[in-house]
Tab-separated table of C-alpha atoms in Angstrom:
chain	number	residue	atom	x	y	z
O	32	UNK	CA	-3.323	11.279	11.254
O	33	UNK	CA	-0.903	13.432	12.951
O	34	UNK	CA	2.726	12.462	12.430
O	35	UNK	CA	2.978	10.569	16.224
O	36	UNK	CA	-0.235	8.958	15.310
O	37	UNK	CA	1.603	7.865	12.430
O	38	UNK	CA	4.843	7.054	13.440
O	39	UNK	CA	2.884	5.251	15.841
O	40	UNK	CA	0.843	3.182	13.069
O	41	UNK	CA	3.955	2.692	11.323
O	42	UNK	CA	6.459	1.406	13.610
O	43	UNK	CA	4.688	-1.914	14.634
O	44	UNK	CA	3.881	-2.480	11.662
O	45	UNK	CA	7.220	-1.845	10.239
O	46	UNK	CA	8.558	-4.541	12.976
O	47	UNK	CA	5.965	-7.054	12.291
O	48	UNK	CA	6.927	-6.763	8.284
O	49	UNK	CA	10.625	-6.738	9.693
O	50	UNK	CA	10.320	-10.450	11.345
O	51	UNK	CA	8.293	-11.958	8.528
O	52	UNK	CA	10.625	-10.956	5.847
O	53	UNK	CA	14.015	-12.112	8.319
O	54	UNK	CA	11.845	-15.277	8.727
O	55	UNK	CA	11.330	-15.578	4.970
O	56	UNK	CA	14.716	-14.641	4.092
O	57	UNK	CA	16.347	-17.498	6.553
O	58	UNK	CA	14.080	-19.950	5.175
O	59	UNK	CA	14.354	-19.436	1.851
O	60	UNK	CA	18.216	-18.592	0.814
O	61	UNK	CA	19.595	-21.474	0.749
O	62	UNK	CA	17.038	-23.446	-1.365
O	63	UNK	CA	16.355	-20.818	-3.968
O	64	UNK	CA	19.640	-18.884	-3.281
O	65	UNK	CA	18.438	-15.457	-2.300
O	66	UNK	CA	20.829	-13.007	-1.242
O	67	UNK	CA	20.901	-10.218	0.907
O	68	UNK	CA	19.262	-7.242	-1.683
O	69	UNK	CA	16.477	-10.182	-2.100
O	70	UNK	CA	15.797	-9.221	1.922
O	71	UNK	CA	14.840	-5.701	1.194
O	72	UNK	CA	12.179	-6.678	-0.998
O	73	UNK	CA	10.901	-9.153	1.205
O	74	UNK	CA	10.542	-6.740	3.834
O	75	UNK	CA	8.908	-3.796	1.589
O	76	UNK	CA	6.439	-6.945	0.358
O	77	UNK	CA	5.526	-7.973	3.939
O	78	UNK	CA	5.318	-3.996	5.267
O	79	UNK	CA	3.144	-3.603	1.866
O	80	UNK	CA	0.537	-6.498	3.030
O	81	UNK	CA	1.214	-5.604	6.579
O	82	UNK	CA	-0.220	-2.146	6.532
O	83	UNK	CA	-3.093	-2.917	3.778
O	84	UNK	CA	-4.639	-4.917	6.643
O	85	UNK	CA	-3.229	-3.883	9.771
O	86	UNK	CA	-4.755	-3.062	12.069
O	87	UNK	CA	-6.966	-5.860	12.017
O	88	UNK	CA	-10.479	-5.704	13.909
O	89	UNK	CA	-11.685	-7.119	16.937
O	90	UNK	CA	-14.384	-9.938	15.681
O	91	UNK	CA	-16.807	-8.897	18.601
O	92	UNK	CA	-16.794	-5.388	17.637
O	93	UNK	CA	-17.366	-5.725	14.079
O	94	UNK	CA	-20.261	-4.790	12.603
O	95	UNK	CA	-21.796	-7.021	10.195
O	96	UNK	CA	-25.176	-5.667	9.545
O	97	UNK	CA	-24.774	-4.047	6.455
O	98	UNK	CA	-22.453	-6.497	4.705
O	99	UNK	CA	-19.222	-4.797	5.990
O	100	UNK	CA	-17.199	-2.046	4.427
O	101	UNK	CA	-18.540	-0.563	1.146
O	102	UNK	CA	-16.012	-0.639	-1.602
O	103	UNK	CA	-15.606	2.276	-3.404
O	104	UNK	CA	-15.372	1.026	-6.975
O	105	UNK	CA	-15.443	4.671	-8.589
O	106	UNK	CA	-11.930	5.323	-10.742
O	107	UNK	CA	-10.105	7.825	-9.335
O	108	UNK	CA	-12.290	9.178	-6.788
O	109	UNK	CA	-8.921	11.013	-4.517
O	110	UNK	CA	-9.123	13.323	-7.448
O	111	UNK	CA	-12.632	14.210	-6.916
O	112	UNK	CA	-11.528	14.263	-3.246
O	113	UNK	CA	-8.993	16.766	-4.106
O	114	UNK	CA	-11.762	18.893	-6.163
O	115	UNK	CA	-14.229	18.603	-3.118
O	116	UNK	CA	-11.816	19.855	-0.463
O	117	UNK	CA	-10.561	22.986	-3.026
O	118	UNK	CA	-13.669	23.795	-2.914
O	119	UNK	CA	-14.065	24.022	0.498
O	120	UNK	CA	-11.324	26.296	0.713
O	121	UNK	CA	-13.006	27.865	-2.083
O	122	UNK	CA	-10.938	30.873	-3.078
O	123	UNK	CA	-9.589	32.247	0.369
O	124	UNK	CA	-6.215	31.653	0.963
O	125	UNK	CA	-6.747	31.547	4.624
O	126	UNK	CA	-8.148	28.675	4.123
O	127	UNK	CA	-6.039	27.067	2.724
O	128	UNK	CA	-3.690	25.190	5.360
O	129	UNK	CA	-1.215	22.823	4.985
O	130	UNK	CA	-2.930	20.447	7.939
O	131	UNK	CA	-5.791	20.108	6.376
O	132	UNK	CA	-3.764	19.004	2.670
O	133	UNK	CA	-1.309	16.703	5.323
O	134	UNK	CA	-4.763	15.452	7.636
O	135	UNK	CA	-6.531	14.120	4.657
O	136	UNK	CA	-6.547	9.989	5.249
O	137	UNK	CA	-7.690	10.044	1.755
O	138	UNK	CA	-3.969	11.732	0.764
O	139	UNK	CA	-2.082	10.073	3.034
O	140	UNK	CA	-3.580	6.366	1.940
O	141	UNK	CA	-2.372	7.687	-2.006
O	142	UNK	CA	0.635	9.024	-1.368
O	143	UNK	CA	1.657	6.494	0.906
O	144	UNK	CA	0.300	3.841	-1.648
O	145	UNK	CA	2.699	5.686	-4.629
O	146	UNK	CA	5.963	5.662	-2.532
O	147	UNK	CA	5.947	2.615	-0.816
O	148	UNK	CA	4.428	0.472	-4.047
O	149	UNK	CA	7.711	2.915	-5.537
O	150	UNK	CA	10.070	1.165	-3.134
O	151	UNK	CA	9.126	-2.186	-3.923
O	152	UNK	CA	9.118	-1.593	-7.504
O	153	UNK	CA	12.877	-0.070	-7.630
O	154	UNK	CA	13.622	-3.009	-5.246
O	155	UNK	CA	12.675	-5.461	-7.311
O	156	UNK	CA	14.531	-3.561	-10.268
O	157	UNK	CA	17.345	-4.274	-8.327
O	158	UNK	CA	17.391	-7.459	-8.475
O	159	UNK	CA	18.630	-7.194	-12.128
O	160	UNK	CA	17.158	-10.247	-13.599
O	161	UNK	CA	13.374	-8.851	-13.847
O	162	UNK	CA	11.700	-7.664	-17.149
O	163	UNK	CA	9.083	-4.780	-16.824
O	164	UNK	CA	5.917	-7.842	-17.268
O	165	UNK	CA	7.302	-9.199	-14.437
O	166	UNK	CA	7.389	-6.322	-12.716
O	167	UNK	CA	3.901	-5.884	-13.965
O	168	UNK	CA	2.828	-9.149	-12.958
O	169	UNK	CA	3.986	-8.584	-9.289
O	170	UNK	CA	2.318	-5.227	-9.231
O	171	UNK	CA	-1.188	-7.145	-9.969
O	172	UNK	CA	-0.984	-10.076	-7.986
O	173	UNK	CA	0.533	-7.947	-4.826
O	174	UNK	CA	-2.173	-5.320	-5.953
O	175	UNK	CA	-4.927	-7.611	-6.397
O	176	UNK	CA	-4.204	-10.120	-3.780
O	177	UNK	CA	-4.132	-7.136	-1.004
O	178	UNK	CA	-7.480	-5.377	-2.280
O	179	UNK	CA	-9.215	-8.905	-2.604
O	180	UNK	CA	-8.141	-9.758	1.142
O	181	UNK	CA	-10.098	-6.282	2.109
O	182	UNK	CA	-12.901	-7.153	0.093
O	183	UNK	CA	-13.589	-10.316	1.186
O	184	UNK	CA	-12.423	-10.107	5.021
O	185	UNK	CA	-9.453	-10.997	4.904
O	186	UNK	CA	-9.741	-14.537	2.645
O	187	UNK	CA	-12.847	-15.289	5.054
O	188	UNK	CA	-11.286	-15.582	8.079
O	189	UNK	CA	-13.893	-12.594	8.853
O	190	UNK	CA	-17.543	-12.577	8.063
O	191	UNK	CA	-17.293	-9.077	6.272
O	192	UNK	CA	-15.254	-6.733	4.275
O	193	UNK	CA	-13.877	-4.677	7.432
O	194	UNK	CA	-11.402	-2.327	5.168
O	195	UNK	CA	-12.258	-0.380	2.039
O	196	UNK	CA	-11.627	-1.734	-1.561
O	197	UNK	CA	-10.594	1.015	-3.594
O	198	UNK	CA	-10.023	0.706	-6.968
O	199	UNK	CA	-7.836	3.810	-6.829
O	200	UNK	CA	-5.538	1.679	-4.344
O	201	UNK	CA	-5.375	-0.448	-7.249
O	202	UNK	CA	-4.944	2.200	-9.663
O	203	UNK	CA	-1.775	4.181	-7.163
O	204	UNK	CA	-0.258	0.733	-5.978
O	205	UNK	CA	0.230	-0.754	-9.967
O	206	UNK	CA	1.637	2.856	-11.352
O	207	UNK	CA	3.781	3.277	-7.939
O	208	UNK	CA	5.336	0.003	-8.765
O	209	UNK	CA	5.696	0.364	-12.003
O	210	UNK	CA	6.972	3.834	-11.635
O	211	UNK	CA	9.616	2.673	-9.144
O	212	UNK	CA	10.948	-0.249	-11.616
O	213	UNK	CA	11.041	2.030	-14.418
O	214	UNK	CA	12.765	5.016	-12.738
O	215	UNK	CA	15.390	2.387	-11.110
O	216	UNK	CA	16.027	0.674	-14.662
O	217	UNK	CA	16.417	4.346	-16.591
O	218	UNK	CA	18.742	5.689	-13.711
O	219	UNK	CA	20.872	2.018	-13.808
O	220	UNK	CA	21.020	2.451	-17.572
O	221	UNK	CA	22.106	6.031	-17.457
């Protein structure tokens, strides 16, 4: 994606996220007291879901014949991405661009899945009351609950799997969360 592309992928989904989580908020302060840090969370949660499935397809022009989407259930596989496209480049540096590092969906999906699942984890370190398995536990059911929605098209609401289940996503979503809790909770205690 080039950065407009993105920006461009981003920003509606960034507003849709924005409205659900100032929805949520409103609805839920008063009952279980949230306050107003508990809205940034919210909103990194609902951007979070909001991009794992967004865009979502036209029903018409899916294509069903082959069960959906294949998930890729191979460990780590961006690293063997990353081995496949140095050796493209092989060992000529004028090969070796920036664009095609920054072009790589593969790249963007894992470093955007690190930072944002990051975000969410220092956010909810923020909160101050949260131990790291809870943090933990959030990481796997927001994890879990996101790839299970793109394996099984979206809860069944479409006959096929019509993004790609990666366990890596799983892998980069639990450590970015994780990551983000921990680094908030060491820099707080420092």
């Amino acid at each position: 994606m080039s950065p407009v592309q993105l920006i461009a992928y981003l920003g509606p989904a960034a507003l849709i996220s924005a409205g659900i989580a100032a929805f949520l908020w409103l609805g839920l302060r008063l009952p279980f007291g949230l306050r107003p840090r508990h809205a940034l969370t919210l909103f990194l949660v609902c951007f979070f879901l909001t991009l794992t499935q967004y865009p979502l397809p036209d029903r018409a022009a899916l294509d069903c014949s082959a069960g959906g989407v294949a998930p890729i259930l191979r460990p780590f596989e961006t690293f063997a991405h990353i081995q496949r496209m140095l050796a493209w480049e092989g060992n000529d540096p004028a090969a070796v661009t920036w664009r095609s590092w920054v072009g790589s969906k593969v790249l963007q999906a894992a470093v955007m899945n690190l930072l944002l699942c990051a975000a969410i984890g220092a956010a909810f370190a923020w909160q101050g009351k949260a131990g790291w398995r809870s943090a933990l536990g959030l990481a796997v059911v927001l994890s879990g609950g996101a790839e299970m929605a793109q394996l099984t098209g979206l809860f069944g609401l479409y006959p096929c799997a019509f993004r790609t289940f990666e366990v890596d996503d799983l892998i980069f979503n639990i450590g970015g969360l994780m990551a983000g809790f921990t680094l908030l909770r060491w820099w707080q205690a420092a």
